[in-house]
């Protein structure tokens, strides 16, 4: 994509090139542009050319702002054009970029065709695909009654915590005990929420090439069954009661077969140990930027292909739709939104979709549902 100022007597007098302006934050790009423009105009007046060459990172970045100025028929100072890489450089063939398009179609369109994501830094270029995955009316299968838990610390003083009524949860929990479940967790105590997500897999068949032949392979379609978020009371400095989280997770594992779990290492030690005691293949690992990008990309691919089912949780789904992709390497959230539920959901979905279906029916054996396997 290119943009240039016109009204020029001689292109050779002064040319300023601003490369990859789309990669700059808006404020920095605008500051640099204003500085270069004022410097050029003060020296050469109309005999100056500012040339911007960049692919857009979002529909709202500085490159698109200047491009849209050039498309405005009433703007006589700016002209703009854009084209695909193989149109600008005829030595490049579209077929040579096939691997990039297969790996990341949105990113490839952005880099090679100047087609930006719809929202600024948006990870999901088509956030409406998340809406398509929502099972309308499907909510949590248990009553979550907020309570304040009080404990006495060593000094004799009382300390208060937020939690849910475990007995009410146990009494109202309804899950299919013949299913195999996968648990994602994101631990927070004082400043962030503690979130768990539970999902099971339903069989679908994917065509793959093996030995030159097309064969149908069974895969798990993740179906979200439960999403719980413990929110600390920041205003009154009331943290999450981690034991309450453990108690809720224990109640789930006693009711159904939870095969695997995945959590961030942060605040996960006690929970991981207890899950192992309950017979769950529990793993905690550092949720590095590359790992988060990998699991969320898998969520996106499943959503875009219709192989994902989510609970009808409006806020959690909105948070998921508005995730940001920072510099192409980091998953982040908007200033007024959270990411804790997203991390837990992505972990459960990742585990489920990567696991081989155990049986053609995808049912776990009823005799082992809720079993405690090895302490």
mmCIF file of C-alpha atoms in Angstrom:
data_model
loop_
_atom_site.group_PDB
_atom_site.id
_atom_site.type_symbol
_atom_site.label_atom_id
_atom_site.label_comp_id
_atom_site.label_asym_id
_atom_site.label_seq_id
_atom_site.Cartn_x
_atom_site.Cartn_y
_atom_site.Cartn_z
ATOM 1 C CA UNK A 1 0.000 0.000 0.000
ATOM 2 C CA UNK A 2 1.355 3.445 -0.936
ATOM 3 C CA UNK A 3 0.394 7.026 -0.177
ATOM 4 C CA UNK A 4 1.947 10.248 -1.441
ATOM 5 C CA UNK A 5 1.424 14.009 -1.226
ATOM 6 C CA UNK A 6 0.829 15.748 -4.585
ATOM 7 C CA UNK A 7 1.262 19.292 -5.895
ATOM 8 C CA UNK A 8 4.958 18.610 -6.540
ATOM 9 C CA UNK A 9 7.180 20.498 -9.007
ATOM 10 C CA UNK A 10 10.077 18.086 -8.859
ATOM 11 C CA UNK A 11 10.125 14.644 -7.295
ATOM 12 C CA UNK A 12 13.880 14.842 -6.994
ATOM 13 C CA UNK A 13 13.894 17.851 -4.650
ATOM 14 C CA UNK A 14 12.891 16.043 -1.495
ATOM 15 C CA UNK A 15 11.560 12.564 -0.794
ATOM 16 C CA UNK A 16 10.808 11.187 2.681
ATOM 17 C CA UNK A 17 10.042 7.485 3.006
ATOM 18 C CA UNK A 18 8.163 6.141 6.022
ATOM 19 C CA UNK A 19 8.427 2.341 5.885
ATOM 20 C CA UNK A 20 6.014 -0.008 7.725
ATOM 21 C CA UNK A 21 4.038 2.781 9.382
ATOM 22 C CA UNK A 22 1.265 0.268 10.056
ATOM 23 C CA UNK A 23 3.408 -1.408 12.706
ATOM 24 C CA UNK A 24 3.643 1.765 14.802
ATOM 25 C CA UNK A 25 1.246 2.622 17.599
ATOM 26 C CA UNK A 26 -1.097 5.400 16.479
ATOM 27 C CA UNK A 27 0.338 8.136 18.719
ATOM 28 C CA UNK A 28 3.917 7.351 17.708
ATOM 29 C CA UNK A 29 3.050 7.150 14.001
ATOM 30 C CA UNK A 30 1.186 10.456 14.144
ATOM 31 C CA UNK A 31 4.044 12.145 16.024
ATOM 32 C CA UNK A 32 6.631 10.896 13.525
ATOM 33 C CA UNK A 33 4.440 11.901 10.576
ATOM 34 C CA UNK A 34 3.839 15.410 11.936
ATOM 35 C CA UNK A 35 7.560 15.860 12.621
ATOM 36 C CA UNK A 36 8.662 14.683 9.167
ATOM 37 C CA UNK A 37 5.913 16.616 7.395
ATOM 38 C CA UNK A 38 6.577 19.921 9.170
ATOM 39 C CA UNK A 39 10.328 19.550 8.636
ATOM 40 C CA UNK A 40 9.866 18.837 4.936
ATOM 41 C CA UNK A 41 7.355 21.630 4.332
ATOM 42 C CA UNK A 42 9.463 24.208 6.186
ATOM 43 C CA UNK A 43 12.409 23.472 3.875
ATOM 44 C CA UNK A 44 10.870 22.630 0.528
ATOM 45 C CA UNK A 45 7.285 23.887 0.709
ATOM 46 C CA UNK A 46 5.308 22.122 -2.030
ATOM 47 C CA UNK A 47 8.404 20.508 -3.525
ATOM 48 C CA UNK A 48 8.238 17.583 -1.118
ATOM 49 C CA UNK A 49 7.026 14.010 -1.285
ATOM 50 C CA UNK A 50 6.106 11.884 1.725
ATOM 51 C CA UNK A 51 5.941 8.255 0.687
ATOM 52 C CA UNK A 52 4.361 5.645 2.976
ATOM 53 C CA UNK A 53 4.919 1.958 2.216
ATOM 54 C CA UNK A 54 3.277 -0.555 4.539
ATOM 55 C CA UNK A 55 0.735 -3.302 4.911
ATOM 56 C CA UNK A 56 -2.047 -2.382 7.377
ATOM 57 C CA UNK A 57 -2.155 -4.106 10.768
ATOM 58 C CA UNK A 58 -5.795 -3.207 11.368
ATOM 59 C CA UNK A 59 -8.652 -1.344 9.732
ATOM 60 C CA UNK A 60 -8.026 1.518 12.158
ATOM 61 C CA UNK A 61 -4.247 1.880 12.043
ATOM 62 C CA UNK A 62 -2.367 4.935 10.741
ATOM 63 C CA UNK A 63 -1.701 3.386 7.342
ATOM 64 C CA UNK A 64 -5.416 2.863 6.722
ATOM 65 C CA UNK A 65 -6.107 6.392 7.944
ATOM 66 C CA UNK A 66 -3.793 7.847 5.288
ATOM 67 C CA UNK A 67 -5.040 5.390 2.667
ATOM 68 C CA UNK A 68 -8.651 6.427 3.279
ATOM 69 C CA UNK A 69 -7.631 10.079 2.975
ATOM 70 C CA UNK A 70 -6.310 9.279 -0.479
ATOM 71 C CA UNK A 71 -9.592 7.632 -1.454
ATOM 72 C CA UNK A 72 -11.577 10.726 -0.476
ATOM 73 C CA UNK A 73 -12.391 12.654 -3.710
ATOM 74 C CA UNK A 74 -12.462 15.910 -1.750
ATOM 75 C CA UNK A 75 -8.908 15.449 -0.478
ATOM 76 C CA UNK A 76 -6.540 16.891 -3.103
ATOM 77 C CA UNK A 77 -3.311 16.551 -1.105
ATOM 78 C CA UNK A 78 -3.175 12.781 -0.772
ATOM 79 C CA UNK A 79 -3.416 9.957 -3.283
ATOM 80 C CA UNK A 80 -3.267 6.284 -2.348
ATOM 81 C CA UNK A 81 -3.338 2.837 -3.869
ATOM 82 C CA UNK A 82 -2.964 -0.722 -2.752
ATOM 83 C CA UNK A 83 -2.287 -4.054 -4.349
ATOM 84 C CA UNK A 84 -1.336 -7.625 -3.582
ATOM 85 C CA UNK A 85 2.351 -8.506 -3.431
ATOM 86 C CA UNK A 86 2.181 -10.468 -6.699
ATOM 87 C CA UNK A 87 0.507 -7.511 -8.405
ATOM 88 C CA UNK A 88 3.189 -5.042 -7.335
ATOM 89 C CA UNK A 89 6.094 -7.444 -7.800
ATOM 90 C CA UNK A 90 5.402 -9.740 -10.734
ATOM 91 C CA UNK A 91 8.342 -11.960 -9.758
ATOM 92 C CA UNK A 92 6.220 -13.240 -6.852
ATOM 93 C CA UNK A 93 3.602 -15.915 -7.447
ATOM 94 C CA UNK A 94 0.532 -16.425 -5.272
ATOM 95 C CA UNK A 95 1.252 -20.156 -5.183
ATOM 96 C CA UNK A 96 4.614 -19.542 -3.487
ATOM 97 C CA UNK A 97 2.743 -18.192 -0.461
ATOM 98 C CA UNK A 98 0.436 -21.190 -0.120
ATOM 99 C CA UNK A 99 2.014 -22.379 3.141
ATOM 100 C CA UNK A 100 1.510 -18.978 4.777
ATOM 101 C CA UNK A 101 -2.152 -18.917 3.750
ATOM 102 C CA UNK A 102 -2.742 -22.414 5.107
ATOM 103 C CA UNK A 103 -1.040 -21.658 8.421
ATOM 104 C CA UNK A 104 -2.597 -18.236 9.037
ATOM 105 C CA UNK A 105 -5.068 -17.118 6.346
ATOM 106 C CA UNK A 106 -5.926 -13.852 8.109
ATOM 107 C CA UNK A 107 -2.301 -12.901 8.660
ATOM 108 C CA UNK A 108 -1.394 -13.810 5.084
ATOM 109 C CA UNK A 109 -4.196 -11.659 3.659
ATOM 110 C CA UNK A 110 -3.020 -8.799 5.842
ATOM 111 C CA UNK A 111 0.647 -9.082 4.825
ATOM 112 C CA UNK A 112 0.310 -9.960 1.138
ATOM 113 C CA UNK A 113 -3.013 -8.397 0.080
ATOM 114 C CA UNK A 114 -3.297 -5.394 2.430
ATOM 115 C CA UNK A 115 -6.611 -6.697 3.799
ATOM 116 C CA UNK A 116 -6.539 -5.732 7.492
ATOM 117 C CA UNK A 117 -8.456 -7.230 10.440
ATOM 118 C CA UNK A 118 -11.802 -5.540 11.036
ATOM 119 C CA UNK A 119 -10.932 -4.259 14.507
ATOM 120 C CA UNK A 120 -7.805 -2.583 15.772
ATOM 121 C CA UNK A 121 -5.323 -5.312 16.647
ATOM 122 C CA UNK A 122 -8.183 -7.811 16.677
ATOM 123 C CA UNK A 123 -7.150 -11.454 16.998
ATOM 124 C CA UNK A 124 -10.460 -12.575 15.488
ATOM 125 C CA UNK A 125 -10.895 -10.882 12.132
ATOM 126 C CA UNK A 126 -14.400 -12.314 12.030
ATOM 127 C CA UNK A 127 -15.621 -12.112 15.650
ATOM 128 C CA UNK A 128 -19.128 -13.063 14.560
ATOM 129 C CA UNK A 129 -17.808 -16.617 14.129
ATOM 130 C CA UNK A 130 -17.668 -16.815 17.935
ATOM 131 C CA UNK A 131 -21.385 -15.994 18.020
ATOM 132 C CA UNK A 132 -21.979 -18.850 15.590
ATOM 133 C CA UNK A 133 -20.390 -21.261 18.099
ATOM 134 C CA UNK A 134 -22.639 -20.244 20.997
ATOM 135 C CA UNK A 135 -25.310 -22.769 21.985
ATOM 136 C CA UNK A 136 -28.196 -20.378 22.577
ATOM 137 C CA UNK A 137 -29.623 -20.704 26.078
ATOM 138 C CA UNK A 138 -26.982 -23.159 27.294
ATOM 139 C CA UNK A 139 -25.788 -21.955 30.699
ATOM 140 C CA UNK A 140 -23.759 -23.394 33.566
ATOM 141 C CA UNK A 141 -25.169 -26.765 34.728
ATOM 142 C CA UNK A 142 -25.162 -25.787 38.419
ATOM 143 C CA UNK A 143 -26.276 -22.986 40.722
ATOM 144 C CA UNK A 144 -23.404 -20.663 41.661
ATOM 145 C CA UNK A 145 -24.332 -18.916 44.915
ATOM 146 C CA UNK A 146 -21.853 -16.246 46.004
ATOM 147 C CA UNK A 147 -20.741 -16.365 49.631
ATOM 148 C CA UNK A 148 -18.120 -14.730 51.855
ATOM 149 C CA UNK A 149 -15.830 -17.195 53.611
ATOM 150 C CA UNK A 150 -14.126 -16.217 56.866
ATOM 151 C CA UNK A 151 -10.908 -17.720 58.224
ATOM 152 C CA UNK A 152 -8.842 -17.025 61.310
ATOM 153 C CA UNK A 153 -5.165 -16.417 60.600
ATOM 154 C CA UNK A 154 -2.222 -17.092 62.936
ATOM 155 C CA UNK A 155 -2.504 -13.727 64.697
ATOM 156 C CA UNK A 156 -6.093 -14.479 65.638
ATOM 157 C CA UNK A 157 -7.511 -11.912 63.239
ATOM 158 C CA UNK A 158 -10.256 -12.821 60.809
ATOM 159 C CA UNK A 159 -9.791 -12.630 57.079
ATOM 160 C CA UNK A 160 -12.552 -12.729 54.498
ATOM 161 C CA UNK A 161 -12.586 -14.379 51.058
ATOM 162 C CA UNK A 162 -14.963 -14.653 48.106
ATOM 163 C CA UNK A 163 -16.265 -18.035 47.009
ATOM 164 C CA UNK A 164 -19.290 -20.123 46.040
ATOM 165 C CA UNK A 165 -21.491 -22.345 48.195
ATOM 166 C CA UNK A 166 -20.041 -25.818 47.590
ATOM 167 C CA UNK A 167 -23.060 -27.726 48.914
ATOM 168 C CA UNK A 168 -25.455 -25.841 46.640
ATOM 169 C CA UNK A 169 -23.091 -26.480 43.733
ATOM 170 C CA UNK A 170 -22.932 -30.217 44.456
ATOM 171 C CA UNK A 171 -26.686 -30.488 44.876
ATOM 172 C CA UNK A 172 -27.499 -28.770 41.588
ATOM 173 C CA UNK A 173 -24.623 -29.934 39.351
ATOM 174 C CA UNK A 174 -25.831 -31.761 36.253
ATOM 175 C CA UNK A 175 -23.178 -33.272 33.972
ATOM 176 C CA UNK A 176 -23.244 -36.352 31.747
ATOM 177 C CA UNK A 177 -21.198 -38.941 33.642
ATOM 178 C CA UNK A 178 -20.622 -40.986 30.467
ATOM 179 C CA UNK A 179 -18.495 -38.244 28.904
ATOM 180 C CA UNK A 180 -14.747 -37.641 29.070
ATOM 181 C CA UNK A 181 -13.955 -34.126 30.262
ATOM 182 C CA UNK A 182 -11.072 -31.678 29.950
ATOM 183 C CA UNK A 183 -10.375 -28.896 32.443
ATOM 184 C CA UNK A 184 -8.700 -25.544 31.814
ATOM 185 C CA UNK A 185 -7.718 -23.272 34.702
ATOM 186 C CA UNK A 186 -6.398 -19.743 35.076
ATOM 187 C CA UNK A 187 -5.354 -18.843 38.608
ATOM 188 C CA UNK A 188 -5.794 -15.430 40.171
ATOM 189 C CA UNK A 189 -6.269 -14.461 43.813
ATOM 190 C CA UNK A 190 -6.087 -10.793 44.713
ATOM 191 C CA UNK A 191 -6.044 -8.823 41.457
ATOM 192 C CA UNK A 192 -7.187 -11.291 38.771
ATOM 193 C CA UNK A 193 -10.072 -13.727 38.623
ATOM 194 C CA UNK A 194 -9.640 -17.463 39.152
ATOM 195 C CA UNK A 195 -11.413 -19.225 36.292
ATOM 196 C CA UNK A 196 -12.110 -22.828 35.344
ATOM 197 C CA UNK A 197 -13.575 -24.166 32.106
ATOM 198 C CA UNK A 198 -14.797 -27.706 31.515
ATOM 199 C CA UNK A 199 -15.392 -29.263 28.090
ATOM 200 C CA UNK A 200 -16.026 -32.636 26.499
ATOM 201 C CA UNK A 201 -15.455 -33.840 22.949
ATOM 202 C CA UNK A 202 -17.925 -34.903 20.295
ATOM 203 C CA UNK A 203 -16.736 -36.863 17.272
ATOM 204 C CA UNK A 204 -16.358 -35.346 13.838
ATOM 205 C CA UNK A 205 -14.370 -36.701 10.909
ATOM 206 C CA UNK A 206 -11.625 -34.816 9.133
ATOM 207 C CA UNK A 207 -10.215 -35.805 5.763
ATOM 208 C CA UNK A 208 -6.426 -36.147 5.723
ATOM 209 C CA UNK A 209 -3.940 -37.522 3.203
ATOM 210 C CA UNK A 210 -1.998 -40.624 4.251
ATOM 211 C CA UNK A 211 0.252 -42.412 1.774
ATOM 212 C CA UNK A 212 -1.331 -40.496 -1.062
ATOM 213 C CA UNK A 213 -4.853 -41.587 -0.107
ATOM 214 C CA UNK A 214 -7.619 -39.514 1.452
ATOM 215 C CA UNK A 215 -8.793 -41.031 4.729
ATOM 216 C CA UNK A 216 -11.327 -39.926 7.338
ATOM 217 C CA UNK A 217 -9.825 -39.379 10.791
ATOM 218 C CA UNK A 218 -11.951 -38.969 13.940
ATOM 219 C CA UNK A 219 -11.341 -35.797 15.944
ATOM 220 C CA UNK A 220 -12.824 -34.164 18.995
ATOM 221 C CA UNK A 221 -15.117 -31.186 18.598
ATOM 222 C CA UNK A 222 -14.796 -29.333 21.943
ATOM 223 C CA UNK A 223 -18.144 -28.684 23.635
ATOM 224 C CA UNK A 224 -18.018 -26.328 26.601
ATOM 225 C CA UNK A 225 -20.036 -27.531 29.589
ATOM 226 C CA UNK A 226 -19.079 -25.284 32.487
ATOM 227 C CA UNK A 227 -17.410 -21.916 33.067
ATOM 228 C CA UNK A 228 -16.861 -20.510 36.566
ATOM 229 C CA UNK A 229 -15.135 -17.254 37.454
ATOM 230 C CA UNK A 230 -14.173 -16.305 41.002
ATOM 231 C CA UNK A 231 -13.845 -12.514 41.085
ATOM 232 C CA UNK A 232 -11.879 -10.866 43.906
ATOM 233 C CA UNK A 233 -13.526 -7.827 45.488
ATOM 234 C CA UNK A 234 -10.864 -5.260 44.680
ATOM 235 C CA UNK A 235 -12.756 -2.365 46.252
ATOM 236 C CA UNK A 236 -12.849 -4.033 49.670
ATOM 237 C CA UNK A 237 -9.643 -6.034 49.171
ATOM 238 C CA UNK A 238 -11.357 -9.409 49.520
ATOM 239 C CA UNK A 239 -9.351 -12.085 47.644
ATOM 240 C CA UNK A 240 -10.435 -15.404 46.150
ATOM 241 C CA UNK A 241 -10.479 -18.396 48.488
ATOM 242 C CA UNK A 242 -8.302 -20.927 46.676
ATOM 243 C CA UNK A 243 -9.557 -23.792 48.851
ATOM 244 C CA UNK A 244 -13.061 -22.981 47.638
ATOM 245 C CA UNK A 245 -11.843 -23.382 44.053
ATOM 246 C CA UNK A 246 -10.258 -26.718 44.986
ATOM 247 C CA UNK A 247 -13.505 -27.852 46.634
ATOM 248 C CA UNK A 248 -15.529 -27.017 43.524
ATOM 249 C CA UNK A 249 -13.033 -28.827 41.285
ATOM 250 C CA UNK A 250 -13.107 -31.847 43.607
ATOM 251 C CA UNK A 251 -16.900 -31.922 43.353
ATOM 252 C CA UNK A 252 -16.621 -31.992 39.564
ATOM 253 C CA UNK A 253 -14.011 -34.766 39.559
ATOM 254 C CA UNK A 254 -16.112 -36.846 41.961
ATOM 255 C CA UNK A 255 -19.107 -36.553 39.641
ATOM 256 C CA UNK A 256 -17.509 -37.114 36.204
ATOM 257 C CA UNK A 257 -14.313 -38.404 34.611
ATOM 258 C CA UNK A 258 -11.891 -35.514 34.095
ATOM 259 C CA UNK A 259 -9.109 -36.955 31.974
ATOM 260 C CA UNK A 260 -6.714 -34.017 31.629
ATOM 261 C CA UNK A 261 -6.212 -30.497 32.945
ATOM 262 C CA UNK A 262 -3.999 -27.578 31.965
ATOM 263 C CA UNK A 263 -3.185 -24.421 33.899
ATOM 264 C CA UNK A 264 -0.690 -21.603 33.998
ATOM 265 C CA UNK A 265 2.088 -22.203 36.540
ATOM 266 C CA UNK A 266 1.117 -18.963 38.293
ATOM 267 C CA UNK A 267 -0.884 -19.783 41.455
ATOM 268 C CA UNK A 268 -1.425 -23.382 40.309
ATOM 269 C CA UNK A 269 0.822 -25.531 42.531
ATOM 270 C CA UNK A 270 -1.743 -26.647 45.117
ATOM 271 C CA UNK A 271 -4.442 -27.166 42.508
ATOM 272 C CA UNK A 272 -2.201 -29.233 40.231
ATOM 273 C CA UNK A 273 -1.154 -31.457 43.132
ATOM 274 C CA UNK A 274 -4.765 -32.068 44.152
ATOM 275 C CA UNK A 275 -5.793 -32.866 40.585
ATOM 276 C CA UNK A 276 -2.997 -35.417 40.333
ATOM 277 C CA UNK A 277 -4.259 -36.982 43.568
ATOM 278 C CA UNK A 278 -7.719 -37.179 42.017
ATOM 279 C CA UNK A 279 -6.320 -39.151 39.081
ATOM 280 C CA UNK A 280 -6.339 -36.322 36.544
ATOM 281 C CA UNK A 281 -3.468 -35.987 34.063
ATOM 282 C CA UNK A 282 -2.738 -32.500 35.369
ATOM 283 C CA UNK A 283 -0.175 -30.234 33.743
ATOM 284 C CA UNK A 284 0.901 -26.738 34.625
ATOM 285 C CA UNK A 285 3.174 -24.784 32.348
ATOM 286 C CA UNK A 286 4.278 -21.249 31.669
ATOM 287 C CA UNK A 287 1.741 -19.623 29.365
ATOM 288 C CA UNK A 288 4.405 -17.906 27.273
ATOM 289 C CA UNK A 289 3.464 -15.626 24.392
ATOM 290 C CA UNK A 290 4.204 -18.314 21.741
ATOM 291 C CA UNK A 291 2.174 -20.928 23.634
ATOM 292 C CA UNK A 292 -0.792 -18.597 24.120
ATOM 293 C CA UNK A 293 -0.687 -17.681 20.442
ATOM 294 C CA UNK A 294 -0.691 -21.386 19.536
ATOM 295 C CA UNK A 295 -3.667 -22.362 21.699
ATOM 296 C CA UNK A 296 -5.742 -19.326 20.752
ATOM 297 C CA UNK A 297 -4.983 -19.913 17.068
ATOM 298 C CA UNK A 298 -6.370 -23.409 17.531
ATOM 299 C CA UNK A 299 -9.502 -21.947 19.139
ATOM 300 C CA UNK A 300 -9.857 -19.596 16.178
ATOM 301 C CA UNK A 301 -9.446 -22.373 13.621
ATOM 302 C CA UNK A 302 -12.064 -24.510 15.378
ATOM 303 C CA UNK A 303 -14.476 -21.582 15.580
ATOM 304 C CA UNK A 304 -14.027 -20.679 11.924
ATOM 305 C CA UNK A 305 -14.646 -24.256 10.791
ATOM 306 C CA UNK A 306 -17.692 -24.730 13.044
ATOM 307 C CA UNK A 307 -16.049 -27.384 15.203
ATOM 308 C CA UNK A 308 -16.586 -25.659 18.556
ATOM 309 C CA UNK A 309 -19.541 -25.171 20.907
ATOM 310 C CA UNK A 310 -19.561 -22.507 23.632
ATOM 311 C CA UNK A 311 -21.815 -21.664 26.549
ATOM 312 C CA UNK A 312 -24.191 -18.729 26.203
ATOM 313 C CA UNK A 313 -22.127 -16.487 28.510
ATOM 314 C CA UNK A 314 -22.375 -12.995 27.030
ATOM 315 C CA UNK A 315 -19.515 -11.248 28.833
ATOM 316 C CA UNK A 316 -17.083 -14.143 28.487
ATOM 317 C CA UNK A 317 -17.892 -14.458 24.790
ATOM 318 C CA UNK A 318 -17.480 -10.706 24.259
ATOM 319 C CA UNK A 319 -14.080 -10.830 25.976
ATOM 320 C CA UNK A 320 -13.086 -13.642 23.625
ATOM 321 C CA UNK A 321 -14.258 -11.754 20.527
ATOM 322 C CA UNK A 322 -12.306 -8.633 21.495
ATOM 323 C CA UNK A 323 -8.917 -10.241 22.141
ATOM 324 C CA UNK A 324 -6.001 -8.288 20.708
ATOM 325 C CA UNK A 325 -2.990 -9.498 18.764
ATOM 326 C CA UNK A 326 -0.022 -7.313 19.685
ATOM 327 C CA UNK A 327 2.850 -7.149 17.181
ATOM 328 C CA UNK A 328 1.760 -10.477 15.755
ATOM 329 C CA UNK A 329 3.173 -12.377 18.750
ATOM 330 C CA UNK A 330 1.191 -11.637 21.915
ATOM 331 C CA UNK A 331 -2.438 -12.223 22.887
ATOM 332 C CA UNK A 332 -3.781 -9.411 25.065
ATOM 333 C CA UNK A 333 -7.062 -7.800 26.078
ATOM 334 C CA UNK A 334 -8.555 -4.354 25.689
ATOM 335 C CA UNK A 335 -8.191 -1.908 28.564
ATOM 336 C CA UNK A 336 -11.756 -2.323 29.831
ATOM 337 C CA UNK A 337 -11.945 -6.084 29.302
ATOM 338 C CA UNK A 338 -10.504 -9.207 30.900
ATOM 339 C CA UNK A 339 -8.657 -12.254 29.610
ATOM 340 C CA UNK A 340 -8.866 -14.700 32.535
ATOM 341 C CA UNK A 341 -11.936 -16.552 31.242
ATOM 342 C CA UNK A 342 -10.379 -16.645 27.770
ATOM 343 C CA UNK A 343 -7.212 -18.359 29.024
ATOM 344 C CA UNK A 344 -9.120 -21.054 30.911
ATOM 345 C CA UNK A 345 -11.444 -21.708 27.984
ATOM 346 C CA UNK A 346 -8.572 -21.886 25.500
ATOM 347 C CA UNK A 347 -6.747 -24.386 27.730
ATOM 348 C CA UNK A 348 -9.761 -26.723 27.958
ATOM 349 C CA UNK A 349 -10.475 -26.441 24.227
ATOM 350 C CA UNK A 350 -6.814 -27.070 23.387
ATOM 351 C CA UNK A 351 -6.675 -30.236 25.514
ATOM 352 C CA UNK A 352 -9.922 -31.586 24.111
ATOM 353 C CA UNK A 353 -9.211 -30.906 20.442
ATOM 354 C CA UNK A 354 -5.710 -32.387 20.614
ATOM 355 C CA UNK A 355 -6.760 -35.598 22.348
ATOM 356 C CA UNK A 356 -7.686 -38.666 20.322
ATOM 357 C CA UNK A 357 -11.310 -39.729 20.761
ATOM 358 C CA UNK A 358 -11.228 -42.729 23.063
ATOM 359 C CA UNK A 359 -14.116 -44.558 21.446
ATOM 360 C CA UNK A 360 -16.247 -44.249 18.356
ATOM 361 C CA UNK A 361 -19.059 -42.954 20.600
ATOM 362 C CA UNK A 362 -16.680 -40.713 22.533
ATOM 363 C CA UNK A 363 -18.185 -42.002 25.781
ATOM 364 C CA UNK A 364 -15.910 -42.707 28.726
ATOM 365 C CA UNK A 365 -16.565 -45.984 30.506
ATOM 366 C CA UNK A 366 -19.295 -45.405 33.097
ATOM 367 C CA UNK A 367 -17.419 -47.578 35.577
ATOM 368 C CA UNK A 368 -14.552 -45.083 35.804
ATOM 369 C CA UNK A 369 -16.569 -41.876 35.841
ATOM 370 C CA UNK A 370 -15.483 -39.823 38.812
ATOM 371 C CA UNK A 371 -12.919 -42.430 39.802
ATOM 372 C CA UNK A 372 -9.908 -41.606 41.933
ATOM 373 C CA UNK A 373 -7.023 -43.283 40.153
ATOM 374 C CA UNK A 374 -3.819 -43.424 42.105
ATOM 375 C CA UNK A 375 -2.941 -41.170 44.996
#
